[in-house]
Short mmCIF file of the C-alpha atoms (twelve columns), coordinates in Angstrom:
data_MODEL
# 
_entry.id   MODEL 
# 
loop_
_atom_site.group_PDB 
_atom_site.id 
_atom_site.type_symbol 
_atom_site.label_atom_id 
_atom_site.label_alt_id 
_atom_site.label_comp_id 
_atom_site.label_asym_id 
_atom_site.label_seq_id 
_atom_site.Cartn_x 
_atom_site.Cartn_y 
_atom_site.Cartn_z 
_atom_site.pdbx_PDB_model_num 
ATOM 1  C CA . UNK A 1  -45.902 -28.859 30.757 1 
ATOM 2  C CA . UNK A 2  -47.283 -27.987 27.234 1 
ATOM 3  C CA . UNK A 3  -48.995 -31.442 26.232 1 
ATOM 4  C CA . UNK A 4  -51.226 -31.525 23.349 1 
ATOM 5  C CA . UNK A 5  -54.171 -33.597 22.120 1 
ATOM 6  C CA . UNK A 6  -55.605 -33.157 19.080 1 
ATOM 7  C CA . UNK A 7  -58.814 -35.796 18.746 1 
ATOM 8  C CA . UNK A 8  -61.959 -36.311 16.734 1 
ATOM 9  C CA . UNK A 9  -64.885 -38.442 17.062 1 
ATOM 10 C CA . UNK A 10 -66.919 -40.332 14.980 1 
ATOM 11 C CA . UNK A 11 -68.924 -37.692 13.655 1 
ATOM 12 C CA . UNK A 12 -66.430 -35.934 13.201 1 
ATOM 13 C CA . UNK A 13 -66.346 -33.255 15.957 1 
ATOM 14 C CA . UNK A 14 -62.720 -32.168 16.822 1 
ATOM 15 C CA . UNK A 15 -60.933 -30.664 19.678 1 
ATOM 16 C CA . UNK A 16 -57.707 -29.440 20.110 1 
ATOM 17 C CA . UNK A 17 -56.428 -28.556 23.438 1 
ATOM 18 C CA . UNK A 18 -53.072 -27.509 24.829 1 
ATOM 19 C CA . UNK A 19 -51.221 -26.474 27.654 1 
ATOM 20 C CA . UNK A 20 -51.695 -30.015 29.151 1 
ATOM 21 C CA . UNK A 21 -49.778 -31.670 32.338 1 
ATOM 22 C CA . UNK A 22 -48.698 -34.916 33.378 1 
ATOM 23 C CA . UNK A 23 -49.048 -36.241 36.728 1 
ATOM 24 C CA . UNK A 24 -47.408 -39.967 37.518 1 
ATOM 25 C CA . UNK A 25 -48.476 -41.899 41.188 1 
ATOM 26 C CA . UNK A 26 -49.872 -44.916 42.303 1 
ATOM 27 C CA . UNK A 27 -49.531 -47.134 39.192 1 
ATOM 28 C CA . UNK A 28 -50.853 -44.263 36.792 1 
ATOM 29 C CA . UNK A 29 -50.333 -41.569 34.813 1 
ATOM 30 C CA . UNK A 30 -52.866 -38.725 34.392 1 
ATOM 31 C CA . UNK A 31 -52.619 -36.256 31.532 1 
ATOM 32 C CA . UNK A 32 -55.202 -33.583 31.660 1 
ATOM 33 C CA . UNK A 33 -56.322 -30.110 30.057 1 
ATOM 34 C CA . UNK A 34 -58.412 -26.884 31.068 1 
ATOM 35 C CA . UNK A 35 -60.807 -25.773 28.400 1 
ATOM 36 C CA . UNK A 36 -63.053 -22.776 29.991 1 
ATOM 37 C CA . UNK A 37 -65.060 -25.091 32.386 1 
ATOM 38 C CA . UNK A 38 -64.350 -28.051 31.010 1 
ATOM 39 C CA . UNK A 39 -61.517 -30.228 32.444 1 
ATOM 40 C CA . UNK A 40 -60.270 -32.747 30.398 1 
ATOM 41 C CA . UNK A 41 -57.978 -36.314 31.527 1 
ATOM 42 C CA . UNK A 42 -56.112 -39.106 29.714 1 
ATOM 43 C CA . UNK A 43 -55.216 -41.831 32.284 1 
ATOM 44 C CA . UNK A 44 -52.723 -44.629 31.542 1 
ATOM 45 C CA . UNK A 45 -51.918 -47.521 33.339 1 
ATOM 46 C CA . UNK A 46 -48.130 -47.583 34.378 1 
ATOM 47 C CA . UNK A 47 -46.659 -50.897 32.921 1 
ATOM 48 C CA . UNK A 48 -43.420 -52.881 32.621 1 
ATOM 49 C CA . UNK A 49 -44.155 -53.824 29.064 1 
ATOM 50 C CA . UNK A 50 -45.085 -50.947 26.580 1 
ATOM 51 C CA . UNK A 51 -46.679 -53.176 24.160 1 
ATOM 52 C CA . UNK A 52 -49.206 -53.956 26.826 1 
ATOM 53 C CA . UNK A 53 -52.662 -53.870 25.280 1 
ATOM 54 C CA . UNK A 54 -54.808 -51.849 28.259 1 
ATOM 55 C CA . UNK A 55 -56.182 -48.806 26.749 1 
ATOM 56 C CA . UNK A 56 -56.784 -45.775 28.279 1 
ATOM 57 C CA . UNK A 57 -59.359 -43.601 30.159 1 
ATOM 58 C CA . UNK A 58 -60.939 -40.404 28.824 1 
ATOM 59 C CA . UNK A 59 -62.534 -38.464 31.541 1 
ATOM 60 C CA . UNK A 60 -64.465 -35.101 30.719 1 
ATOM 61 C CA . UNK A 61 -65.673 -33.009 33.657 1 
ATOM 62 C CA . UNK A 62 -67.825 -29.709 33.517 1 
ATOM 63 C CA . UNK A 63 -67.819 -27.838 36.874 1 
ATOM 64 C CA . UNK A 64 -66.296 -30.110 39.018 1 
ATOM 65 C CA . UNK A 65 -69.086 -33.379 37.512 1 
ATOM 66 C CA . UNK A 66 -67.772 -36.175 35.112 1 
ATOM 67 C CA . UNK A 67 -69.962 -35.934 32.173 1 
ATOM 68 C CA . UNK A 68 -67.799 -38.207 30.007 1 
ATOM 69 C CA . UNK A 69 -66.199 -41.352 30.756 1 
ATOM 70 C CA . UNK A 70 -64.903 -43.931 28.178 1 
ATOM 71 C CA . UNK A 71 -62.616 -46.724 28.808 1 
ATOM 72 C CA . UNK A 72 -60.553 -48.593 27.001 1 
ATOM 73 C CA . UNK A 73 -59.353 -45.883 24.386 1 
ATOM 74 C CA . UNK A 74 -56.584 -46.760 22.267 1 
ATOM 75 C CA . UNK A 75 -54.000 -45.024 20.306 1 
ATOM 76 C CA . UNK A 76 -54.575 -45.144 16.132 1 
# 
């Protein structure tokens, strides 16, 4: 796939990454990017409702170690 994410934080610190692929089992969906050694993934709960209010899971990885986790992201 060719997913893209284009996100800033609060300081105002942005990223864009693409390339990005999504992977759908066991009740989830993980999207997730390669930039140089950092690995970056989006995971979503799979629901029957859409308008279902659990937010999502940003997981940043450098070299194989999670060195970002926050839950309960949501779209704005």
């Amino acid at each position: 796939g060719n997913v893209k994410y284009y996100g800033c934080d609060s300081k105002g610190n942005c990223l864009q990454l693409t390339g990005g692929k999504v992977v759908c089992r066991n009740g989830k969906c993980v999207t997730g990017w390669q930039n140089g050694e950092y690995y970056y993934a989006i995971e979503s709960a799979i629901t029957e409702d859409s308008n279902d209010s659990q937010g999502e899971t940003l997981i940043v990885r450098q070299n194989g170690k999670v060195i970002l986790r926050v839950d309960d992201l949501k779209w704005v």
